[in-house]
Amino acid sequence: MKNIVITGGAGFIGSHVVRLFVTKYPQYKIINLDALTYAGNLENLADIDSMPNYTFEKVNILDVPEVERVFKQYQVTDVIHLAAESHVDRSIHSPLDFVFTNVLGTVNLLNAAKKNWADDFSDKLFYHISTDEVYGALGSTGFFTETTPYHPNSPYSASKASSDHFVRAYGETYELPFVISNCSNNYGPNHFPEKLIPLLINNIISKKALPVYGDGLYTRDWLYVKDHATAIDTIFHAKKVGETFNIGGFNEWKNIDLVKLLCKLMDEKLGNQPGTSEALITFVKDRPGHDRRYAIDATKINRELGWKPSVTFEQGLSETIDWYLNNQEWLNHVTSGSYKDYYNKMYDNS
Ligand code: NAD
Ligand code: TYD
């Protein structure tokens, strides 16, 4: 019997992981522990929230007594830790929020696991979900492997790197069983429209400018969120305690090429004249400390665990656009209220 706490389960990636585990493993009890910040949204899980093996706990990982209560109440056997402040641009404006949630919050969870599992670490696992951004920026060639030295450049990636180090340190010092995965940029349904792809989709729908930072030649390696969820499932069950896995789909795109592809697909789906959406592209001020290129070498997870992505980028993007077009109520809900303030501040009322 497993009682698995998934933190950040109401967020983008977390909601896909929760859905996969709740539906695929009826024998597991899944406890979604989430503070419901601006990025957390229970609408993401409306289809599974009455499943008998699913429970939601509105808890902040900074609240030590509440985290402790959840561990005791549910006799937690495993943690899959996704809760985080996740947006680089927000980290540039409010770095301390990232230190609190990403660093201190992770240490709080590690302490709870260490304390509550102290008698017996067998059949326990602390699975920490991290990012390729901890490795810093690549030049025009090469890939991040599991042994690439950490070189974080943004407050976000510095906070994630720090949390990775704490997880590994608890493994070394206290023998806490852990595994870490570092994934490339995700995209897909339920992605909050502060990140590039959903922001572009939302702006194309509402015929707003499409902001491209700097020269647009920054490169990201994109993975469909449902493929990230299956990778997490694979790694969780492989139980390679103490190991790190990089997750990615060998799918690099320069931002400007990605923006143009998305414009083309959106024009086709919306029945626009070709070129309609591209006319909205606007080059804007660059992000400070902007990492030039990320690219994951996902050989280890493929060779050792047999995982590989299931969809091509074109399929994944097409499914993603369809999801946003069919879920405009979701988009309206998340873009009302504080999103407008964020957007105006970030993009100078553009
Ligand atoms: P997200 O911002 O969409 O969701 C984060 C979730 O965490 C939200 O539901 C939020 O309510 C919750 N949360 C935030 N602070 C909390 C706190 N103090 N206590 C409890 N819950 C809190 O993030 P995401 O994009 O789904 O990313 C999830 C994880 O995956 C993060 O750890 C992120 O670093 C990592 N990751 C993301 C990507 C990506 O492309 N989005 C890529 C690689 C790794
Ligand atoms: P983002 O989705 O914020 O992910 P990350 O910074 O974690 O990689 O950004 C992806 C890329 O797109 C990154 O190079 C920054 C760029 N970008 C823009 O050009 N315009 C935008 O409005 C946003 C949000 C991002």
Tab-separated table of C-alpha atoms and ligand atoms in Angstrom:
chain	number	residue	atom	x	y	z
A	1	MET	CA	0.000	0.000	0.000
A	2	LYS	CA	1.374	3.381	-0.997
A	3	ASN	CA	0.207	6.755	0.308
A	4	ILE	CA	1.857	9.234	-2.026
A	5	VAL	CA	1.968	12.965	-1.413
A	6	ILE	CA	2.237	14.865	-4.704
A	7	THR	CA	3.090	18.490	-3.934
A	8	GLY	CA	2.060	21.179	-6.421
A	9	GLY	CA	-0.583	18.836	-7.834
A	10	ALA	CA	-2.916	21.708	-8.729
A	11	GLY	CA	-0.311	23.302	-11.004
A	12	PHE	CA	0.527	22.652	-14.622
A	13	ILE	CA	2.759	19.569	-14.520
A	14	GLY	CA	1.521	18.400	-11.112
A	15	SER	CA	-2.071	18.092	-12.336
A	16	HIS	CA	-0.976	15.771	-15.157
A	17	VAL	CA	1.068	13.679	-12.726
A	18	VAL	CA	-1.830	13.472	-10.248
A	19	ARG	CA	-4.258	12.420	-13.015
A	20	LEU	CA	-1.875	9.748	-14.309
A	21	PHE	CA	-1.252	8.246	-10.856
A	22	VAL	CA	-4.901	8.421	-9.694
A	23	THR	CA	-6.224	6.719	-12.837
A	24	LYS	CA	-3.389	4.238	-13.430
A	25	TYR	CA	-2.886	3.104	-9.832
A	26	PRO	CA	-6.248	2.695	-8.052
A	27	GLN	CA	-4.387	0.781	-5.323
A	28	TYR	CA	-2.386	3.898	-4.344
A	29	LYS	CA	-3.761	6.718	-2.219
A	30	ILE	CA	-2.800	10.042	-3.825
A	31	ILE	CA	-2.707	13.129	-1.617
A	32	ASN	CA	-2.423	16.351	-3.610
A	33	LEU	CA	-0.754	18.882	-1.298
A	34	ASP	CA	-0.935	22.384	-2.754
A	35	ALA	CA	-1.212	25.937	-1.386
A	36	LEU	CA	-3.222	27.109	-4.430
A	37	THR	CA	-1.055	30.101	-5.277
A	38	TYR	CA	-1.866	32.078	-8.446
A	39	ALA	CA	-0.506	29.057	-10.389
A	40	GLY	CA	-2.585	26.405	-8.615
A	41	ASN	CA	-6.045	25.686	-9.933
A	42	LEU	CA	-8.357	22.868	-8.865
A	43	GLU	CA	-10.232	23.198	-12.176
A	44	ASN	CA	-7.217	21.359	-13.616
A	45	LEU	CA	-8.381	18.227	-11.764
A	46	ALA	CA	-12.166	18.539	-11.961
A	47	ASP	CA	-12.422	15.260	-13.922
A	48	ILE	CA	-10.789	13.139	-11.204
A	49	ASP	CA	-11.521	14.922	-7.936
A	50	SER	CA	-14.214	12.477	-6.860
A	51	MET	CA	-12.060	9.382	-7.402
A	52	PRO	CA	-11.901	7.321	-4.168
A	53	ASN	CA	-8.083	7.177	-4.135
A	54	TYR	CA	-7.655	10.970	-4.427
A	55	THR	CA	-7.559	13.611	-1.688
A	56	PHE	CA	-6.736	17.310	-1.817
A	57	GLU	CA	-5.028	19.109	1.067
A	58	LYS	CA	-4.694	22.897	0.831
A	59	VAL	CA	-1.355	23.192	2.615
A	60	ASN	CA	1.611	25.484	2.162
A	61	ILE	CA	4.942	23.642	2.291
A	62	LEU	CA	6.226	26.511	4.453
A	63	ASP	CA	3.710	25.540	7.149
A	64	VAL	CA	5.672	22.946	9.133
A	65	PRO	CA	2.874	21.806	11.521
A	66	GLU	CA	0.474	21.312	8.604
A	67	VAL	CA	3.027	19.342	6.581
A	68	GLU	CA	3.651	17.254	9.685
A	69	ARG	CA	-0.103	16.656	10.128
A	70	VAL	CA	-0.431	15.410	6.548
A	71	PHE	CA	2.495	12.992	6.965
A	72	LYS	CA	0.960	11.565	10.135
A	73	GLN	CA	-2.683	11.573	9.048
A	74	TYR	CA	-2.037	9.696	5.799
A	75	GLN	CA	0.965	7.603	6.893
A	76	VAL	CA	2.804	8.969	3.886
A	77	THR	CA	5.107	6.465	2.172
A	78	ASP	CA	6.402	8.562	-0.752
A	79	VAL	CA	6.710	12.178	-1.863
A	80	ILE	CA	6.718	13.410	-5.449
A	81	HIS	CA	7.698	17.037	-5.000
A	82	LEU	CA	6.630	19.515	-7.690
A	83	ALA	CA	5.410	22.494	-5.643
A	84	ALA	CA	7.500	25.520	-6.556
A	85	GLU	CA	7.536	29.064	-7.729
A	86	SER	CA	8.267	28.297	-11.368
A	87	HIS	CA	8.491	31.445	-13.514
A	88	VAL	CA	11.896	32.989	-14.275
A	89	ASP	CA	10.495	36.492	-14.906
A	90	ARG	CA	8.729	36.526	-11.513
A	91	SER	CA	11.967	35.350	-9.858
A	92	ILE	CA	13.747	38.399	-11.258
A	93	HIS	CA	11.227	40.676	-9.542
A	94	SER	CA	10.684	38.696	-6.305
A	95	PRO	CA	13.650	36.384	-5.660
A	96	LEU	CA	12.826	35.858	-1.983
A	97	ASP	CA	9.517	34.142	-2.803
A	98	PHE	CA	11.619	31.580	-4.661
A	99	VAL	CA	14.010	31.112	-1.747
A	100	PHE	CA	11.095	30.555	0.615
A	101	THR	CA	9.052	28.070	-1.394
A	102	ASN	CA	11.734	26.352	-3.463
A	103	VAL	CA	14.516	26.130	-0.887
A	104	LEU	CA	12.929	26.375	2.564
A	105	GLY	CA	9.756	24.557	1.464
A	106	THR	CA	11.820	21.673	0.095
A	107	VAL	CA	13.859	21.454	3.307
A	108	ASN	CA	10.618	21.409	5.331
A	109	LEU	CA	9.415	18.416	3.285
A	110	LEU	CA	12.773	16.672	3.645
A	111	ASN	CA	12.608	17.178	7.422
A	112	ALA	CA	9.080	15.794	7.560
A	113	ALA	CA	10.111	12.757	5.508
A	114	LYS	CA	13.236	12.151	7.604
A	115	LYS	CA	11.293	12.458	10.862
A	116	ASN	CA	8.272	10.401	9.891
A	117	TRP	CA	10.203	7.694	8.037
A	118	ALA	CA	12.966	7.522	10.634
A	119	ASP	CA	12.177	4.031	11.816
A	120	ASP	CA	12.249	2.480	8.400
A	121	PHE	CA	13.460	3.932	5.100
A	122	SER	CA	12.748	0.755	3.146
A	123	ASP	CA	9.992	1.195	0.556
A	124	LYS	CA	10.088	4.976	0.975
A	125	LEU	CA	11.043	7.508	-1.692
A	126	PHE	CA	11.476	11.270	-1.876
A	127	TYR	CA	11.264	12.108	-5.584
A	128	HIS	CA	12.315	15.686	-6.320
A	129	ILE	CA	11.230	17.244	-9.631
A	130	SER	CA	13.738	19.728	-10.970
A	131	THR	CA	14.700	21.544	-14.129
A	132	ASP	CA	17.456	21.639	-16.733
A	133	GLU	CA	17.880	25.346	-15.900
A	134	VAL	CA	20.138	24.396	-12.962
A	135	TYR	CA	22.884	23.616	-15.499
A	136	GLY	CA	22.952	27.201	-16.813
A	137	ALA	CA	23.314	28.150	-20.469
A	138	LEU	CA	24.814	26.234	-23.397
A	139	GLY	CA	26.583	27.728	-26.400
A	140	SER	CA	25.492	26.720	-29.875
A	141	THR	CA	26.559	23.068	-29.430
A	142	GLY	CA	26.519	20.359	-26.739
A	143	PHE	CA	23.944	18.977	-24.308
A	144	PHE	CA	23.298	18.874	-20.574
A	145	THR	CA	24.024	15.415	-19.150
A	146	GLU	CA	23.478	14.190	-15.595
A	147	THR	CA	27.116	15.067	-14.809
A	148	THR	CA	27.109	18.628	-16.187
A	149	PRO	CA	28.184	20.973	-13.345
A	150	TYR	CA	25.457	23.189	-11.914
A	151	HIS	CA	25.700	26.824	-13.030
A	152	PRO	CA	22.333	28.513	-12.368
A	153	ASN	CA	21.923	32.044	-13.742
A	154	SER	CA	18.470	33.198	-12.592
A	155	PRO	CA	17.037	33.434	-9.076
A	156	TYR	CA	14.586	30.685	-10.156
A	157	SER	CA	17.295	28.285	-11.302
A	158	ALA	CA	19.493	29.164	-8.300
A	159	SER	CA	16.629	28.260	-5.959
A	160	LYS	CA	15.975	24.984	-7.809
A	161	ALA	CA	19.708	24.147	-7.797
A	162	SER	CA	19.796	24.798	-4.067
A	163	SER	CA	16.812	22.516	-3.490
A	164	ASP	CA	18.477	19.760	-5.561
A	165	HIS	CA	21.597	20.085	-3.399
A	166	PHE	CA	19.552	19.810	-0.189
A	167	VAL	CA	17.814	16.671	-1.458
A	168	ARG	CA	21.142	15.071	-2.339
A	169	ALA	CA	22.640	16.192	1.003
A	170	TYR	CA	19.793	14.522	2.937
A	171	GLY	CA	20.527	11.363	0.975
A	172	GLU	CA	24.236	11.463	1.820
A	173	THR	CA	23.899	12.650	5.416
A	174	TYR	CA	20.784	10.839	6.635
A	175	GLU	CA	20.472	8.118	3.967
A	176	LEU	CA	17.066	9.470	2.978
A	177	PRO	CA	16.096	7.574	-0.191
A	178	PHE	CA	15.750	10.084	-2.996
A	179	VAL	CA	15.728	10.438	-6.749
A	180	ILE	CA	15.936	13.671	-8.781
A	181	SER	CA	14.916	14.391	-12.354
A	182	ASN	CA	15.815	17.497	-14.345
A	183	CYS	CA	13.458	18.158	-17.232
A	184	SER	CA	13.489	20.547	-20.173
A	185	ASN	CA	10.720	23.099	-20.927
A	186	ASN	CA	7.238	21.571	-20.819
A	187	TYR	CA	4.189	22.620	-22.830
A	188	GLY	CA	0.611	21.350	-23.018
A	189	PRO	CA	-2.897	21.772	-21.571
A	190	ASN	CA	-3.356	23.673	-18.268
A	191	HIS	CA	-0.147	25.700	-18.704
A	192	PHE	CA	-0.471	29.079	-16.997
A	193	PRO	CA	-0.331	31.845	-19.656
A	194	GLU	CA	2.687	33.624	-18.196
A	195	LYS	CA	4.975	31.097	-19.947
A	196	LEU	CA	5.821	31.467	-23.627
A	197	ILE	CA	3.549	28.983	-25.421
A	198	PRO	CA	0.260	29.557	-23.547
A	199	LEU	CA	0.922	33.315	-23.466
A	200	LEU	CA	1.237	33.300	-27.266
A	201	ILE	CA	-1.896	31.182	-27.716
A	202	ASN	CA	-3.878	33.482	-25.427
A	203	ASN	CA	-2.590	36.599	-27.190
A	204	ILE	CA	-3.327	35.208	-30.661
A	205	ILE	CA	-6.886	34.392	-29.556
A	206	SER	CA	-7.305	37.952	-28.271
A	207	LYS	CA	-5.336	39.515	-31.169
A	208	LYS	CA	-2.720	41.039	-28.862
A	209	ALA	CA	0.994	41.648	-29.543
A	210	LEU	CA	3.213	38.541	-29.336
A	211	PRO	CA	6.220	39.631	-27.217
A	212	VAL	CA	9.530	38.063	-28.262
A	213	TYR	CA	12.430	38.832	-25.934
A	214	GLY	CA	15.669	40.210	-27.369
A	215	ASP	CA	16.683	38.878	-30.800
A	216	GLY	CA	14.397	35.823	-30.504
A	217	LEU	CA	17.322	33.471	-31.121
A	218	TYR	CA	17.213	31.905	-27.644
A	219	THR	CA	16.783	28.132	-27.812
A	220	ARG	CA	14.639	25.872	-25.660
A	221	ASP	CA	14.101	22.089	-25.733
A	222	TRP	CA	10.344	21.392	-25.563
A	223	LEU	CA	8.617	18.324	-24.106
A	224	TYR	CA	4.879	17.569	-24.040
A	225	VAL	CA	3.692	17.640	-20.420
A	226	LYS	CA	2.008	14.209	-20.645
A	227	ASP	CA	5.357	12.740	-21.687
A	228	HIS	CA	6.969	14.357	-18.644
A	229	ALA	CA	4.278	12.704	-16.496
A	230	THR	CA	5.041	9.256	-17.959
A	231	ALA	CA	8.750	9.858	-17.382
A	232	ILE	CA	7.998	10.679	-13.727
A	233	ASP	CA	5.922	7.485	-13.446
A	234	THR	CA	8.798	5.475	-14.951
A	235	ILE	CA	11.453	7.007	-12.682
A	236	PHE	CA	9.273	6.707	-9.564
A	237	HIS	CA	8.793	2.986	-10.109
A	238	ALA	CA	12.399	2.277	-11.177
A	239	LYS	CA	13.559	3.108	-7.626
A	240	LYS	CA	17.118	3.984	-8.644
A	241	VAL	CA	17.755	5.517	-5.245
A	242	GLY	CA	20.337	8.311	-5.160
A	243	GLU	CA	20.297	8.839	-8.936
A	244	THR	CA	19.515	11.736	-11.238
A	245	PHE	CA	17.766	11.483	-14.599
A	246	ASN	CA	17.598	14.137	-17.291
A	247	ILE	CA	14.291	14.222	-19.165
A	248	GLY	CA	13.897	15.724	-22.630
A	249	GLY	CA	12.791	14.988	-26.146
A	250	PHE	CA	15.745	16.147	-28.291
A	251	ASN	CA	13.419	18.869	-29.558
A	252	GLU	CA	15.221	22.209	-29.769
A	253	TRP	CA	13.560	25.312	-31.138
A	254	LYS	CA	14.754	28.871	-31.462
A	255	ASN	CA	12.040	31.054	-29.930
A	256	ILE	CA	11.339	32.948	-33.135
A	257	ASP	CA	10.917	29.731	-35.163
A	258	LEU	CA	8.588	28.348	-32.508
A	259	VAL	CA	6.544	31.567	-32.487
A	260	LYS	CA	6.193	31.414	-36.288
A	261	LEU	CA	5.153	27.740	-36.214
A	262	LEU	CA	2.553	28.473	-33.565
A	263	CYS	CA	1.246	31.435	-35.591
A	264	LYS	CA	0.873	29.191	-38.658
A	265	LEU	CA	-0.969	26.447	-36.731
A	266	MET	CA	-3.239	28.966	-35.014
A	267	ASP	CA	-4.105	30.680	-38.320
A	268	GLU	CA	-5.053	27.284	-39.794
A	269	LYS	CA	-7.224	26.378	-36.798
A	270	LEU	CA	-8.868	29.800	-36.553
A	271	GLY	CA	-9.458	30.016	-40.328
A	272	ASN	CA	-7.326	33.188	-40.555
A	273	GLN	CA	-5.531	34.410	-43.672
A	274	PRO	CA	-1.921	33.076	-43.627
A	275	GLY	CA	0.320	35.664	-41.935
A	276	THR	CA	-2.411	37.151	-39.728
A	277	SER	CA	-0.860	36.030	-36.437
A	278	GLU	CA	2.753	36.611	-37.520
A	279	ALA	CA	1.879	40.279	-37.976
A	280	LEU	CA	1.396	40.418	-34.188
A	281	ILE	CA	5.038	39.484	-33.440
A	282	THR	CA	6.732	42.274	-31.481
A	283	PHE	CA	10.352	42.225	-30.353
A	284	VAL	CA	10.579	43.532	-26.787
A	285	LYS	CA	13.251	44.266	-24.183
A	286	ASP	CA	15.327	41.208	-23.307
A	287	ARG	CA	15.107	39.319	-20.013
A	288	PRO	CA	18.131	40.093	-17.783
A	289	GLY	CA	20.516	37.125	-17.492
A	290	HIS	CA	18.631	35.331	-20.282
A	291	ASP	CA	20.099	31.829	-20.823
A	292	ARG	CA	20.957	31.445	-24.521
A	293	ARG	CA	20.308	27.759	-25.031
A	294	TYR	CA	19.071	24.682	-23.158
A	295	ALA	CA	19.344	21.162	-24.588
A	296	ILE	CA	18.946	17.914	-22.684
A	297	ASP	CA	20.777	14.698	-23.403
A	298	ALA	CA	18.074	12.177	-22.471
A	299	THR	CA	20.158	9.104	-23.305
A	300	LYS	CA	20.299	7.757	-19.719
A	301	ILE	CA	16.543	7.545	-19.120
A	302	ASN	CA	16.070	5.997	-22.541
A	303	ARG	CA	18.868	3.442	-22.185
A	304	GLU	CA	18.328	2.487	-18.530
A	305	LEU	CA	14.557	2.814	-18.171
A	306	GLY	CA	13.311	2.549	-21.760
A	307	TRP	CA	11.394	5.860	-21.617
A	308	LYS	CA	10.943	8.040	-24.678
A	309	PRO	CA	8.463	10.772	-25.683
A	310	SER	CA	5.236	9.546	-27.288
A	311	VAL	CA	4.292	12.506	-29.482
A	312	THR	CA	6.032	14.699	-32.028
A	313	PHE	CA	6.193	18.438	-31.408
A	314	GLU	CA	3.674	19.146	-34.169
A	315	GLN	CA	1.190	16.645	-32.641
A	316	GLY	CA	1.725	17.984	-29.134
A	317	LEU	CA	1.383	21.617	-30.209
A	318	SER	CA	-1.731	20.843	-32.202
A	319	GLU	CA	-3.335	19.054	-29.212
A	320	THR	CA	-2.310	21.944	-26.967
A	321	ILE	CA	-3.863	24.596	-29.213
A	322	ASP	CA	-7.064	22.520	-29.485
A	323	TRP	CA	-7.207	22.271	-25.695
A	324	TYR	CA	-6.947	26.062	-25.270
A	325	LEU	CA	-9.523	26.703	-27.998
A	326	ASN	CA	-11.911	24.246	-26.336
A	327	ASN	CA	-11.262	25.534	-22.804
A	328	GLN	CA	-11.610	29.273	-23.135
A	329	GLU	CA	-13.528	29.394	-19.859
A	330	TRP	CA	-10.410	28.035	-18.097
A	331	LEU	CA	-8.323	30.674	-19.868
A	332	ASN	CA	-10.786	33.425	-18.917
A	333	HIS	CA	-10.715	32.344	-15.249
A	334	VAL	CA	-6.919	32.311	-14.967
A	335	THR	CA	-6.439	35.576	-16.873
A	336	SER	CA	-8.949	37.576	-14.855
A	337	GLY	CA	-7.898	39.429	-11.695
A	338	SER	CA	-4.230	39.495	-10.744
A	339	TYR	CA	-3.032	38.205	-14.144
A	340	LYS	CA	-3.905	41.565	-15.688
A	341	ASP	CA	-1.717	43.439	-13.167
A	342	TYR	CA	1.129	40.999	-13.750
A	343	TYR	CA	0.811	41.310	-17.523
A	344	ASN	CA	0.696	45.106	-17.542
A	345	LYS	CA	3.709	45.366	-15.264
A	346	MET	CA	5.693	42.811	-17.242
A	347	TYR	CA	4.844	43.996	-20.746
A	348	ASP	CA	4.412	47.742	-20.182
A	349	ASN	CA	0.705	47.716	-21.067
A	350	SER	CA	1.503	46.331	-24.546
B	1	NAD	P1	3.301	25.716	-11.704
B	1	NAD	O1	3.781	27.079	-11.344
B	1	NAD	O2	2.321	25.551	-12.802
B	1	NAD	O3	2.662	25.009	-10.424
B	1	NAD	C1	3.250	25.091	-9.155
B	1	NAD	C2	2.255	24.538	-8.148
B	1	NAD	O4	2.873	24.589	-6.857
B	1	NAD	C3	0.959	25.351	-8.063
B	1	NAD	O5	-0.156	24.485	-8.008
B	1	NAD	C4	1.104	26.126	-6.765
B	1	NAD	O6	-0.131	26.400	-6.127
B	1	NAD	C5	1.966	25.173	-5.938
B	1	NAD	N1	2.744	25.886	-4.919
B	1	NAD	C6	3.532	26.981	-5.099
B	1	NAD	N2	4.060	27.364	-3.924
B	1	NAD	C7	3.602	26.492	-2.988
B	1	NAD	C8	3.803	26.356	-1.596
B	1	NAD	N3	4.576	27.228	-0.904
B	1	NAD	N4	3.214	25.324	-0.946
B	1	NAD	C9	2.440	24.455	-1.635
B	1	NAD	N5	2.182	24.545	-2.934
B	1	NAD	C10	2.763	25.552	-3.624
B	1	NAD	O7	4.641	24.879	-11.975
B	1	NAD	P2	4.924	23.741	-13.052
B	1	NAD	O8	5.316	24.380	-14.323
B	1	NAD	O9	3.821	22.740	-13.023
B	1	NAD	O10	6.246	23.097	-12.426
B	1	NAD	C11	6.144	22.061	-11.458
B	1	NAD	C12	7.547	21.634	-11.053
B	1	NAD	O11	8.276	21.181	-12.198
B	1	NAD	C13	8.382	22.772	-10.446
B	1	NAD	O12	9.140	22.236	-9.385
B	1	NAD	C14	9.280	23.219	-11.584
B	1	NAD	O13	10.493	23.746	-11.097
B	1	NAD	C15	9.494	21.904	-12.319
B	1	NAD	N6	9.756	22.016	-13.765
B	1	NAD	C16	8.930	22.777	-14.570
B	1	NAD	C17	9.181	22.832	-15.943
B	1	NAD	C18	8.272	23.610	-16.856
B	1	NAD	O14	8.579	23.734	-18.060
B	1	NAD	N7	7.132	24.125	-16.405
B	1	NAD	C19	10.267	22.143	-16.494
B	1	NAD	C20	11.085	21.390	-15.636
B	1	NAD	C21	10.815	21.327	-14.278
B	2	TYD	P1	9.469	30.628	-20.515
B	2	TYD	O1	8.225	29.978	-21.048
B	2	TYD	O2	9.317	31.722	-19.510
B	2	TYD	O3	10.388	29.446	-19.961
B	2	TYD	P2	11.930	29.504	-19.429
B	2	TYD	O4	12.359	30.909	-19.270
B	2	TYD	O5	11.808	28.802	-18.113
B	2	TYD	O6	12.723	28.761	-20.453
B	2	TYD	O7	10.297	31.222	-21.737
B	2	TYD	C1	10.700	30.391	-22.819
B	2	TYD	C2	11.560	31.226	-23.733
B	2	TYD	O8	10.734	32.234	-24.344
B	2	TYD	C3	12.671	31.998	-23.036
B	2	TYD	O9	13.804	32.084	-23.889
B	2	TYD	C4	12.085	33.390	-22.818
B	2	TYD	C5	11.194	33.549	-24.035
B	2	TYD	N1	9.984	34.399	-23.844
B	2	TYD	C6	9.692	35.402	-24.772
B	2	TYD	O10	10.434	35.632	-25.757
B	2	TYD	N2	8.550	36.135	-24.575
B	2	TYD	C7	7.723	35.930	-23.520
B	2	TYD	O11	6.699	36.671	-23.382
B	2	TYD	C8	8.022	34.890	-22.589
B	2	TYD	C9	7.136	34.608	-21.415
B	2	TYD	C10	9.177	34.140	-22.803
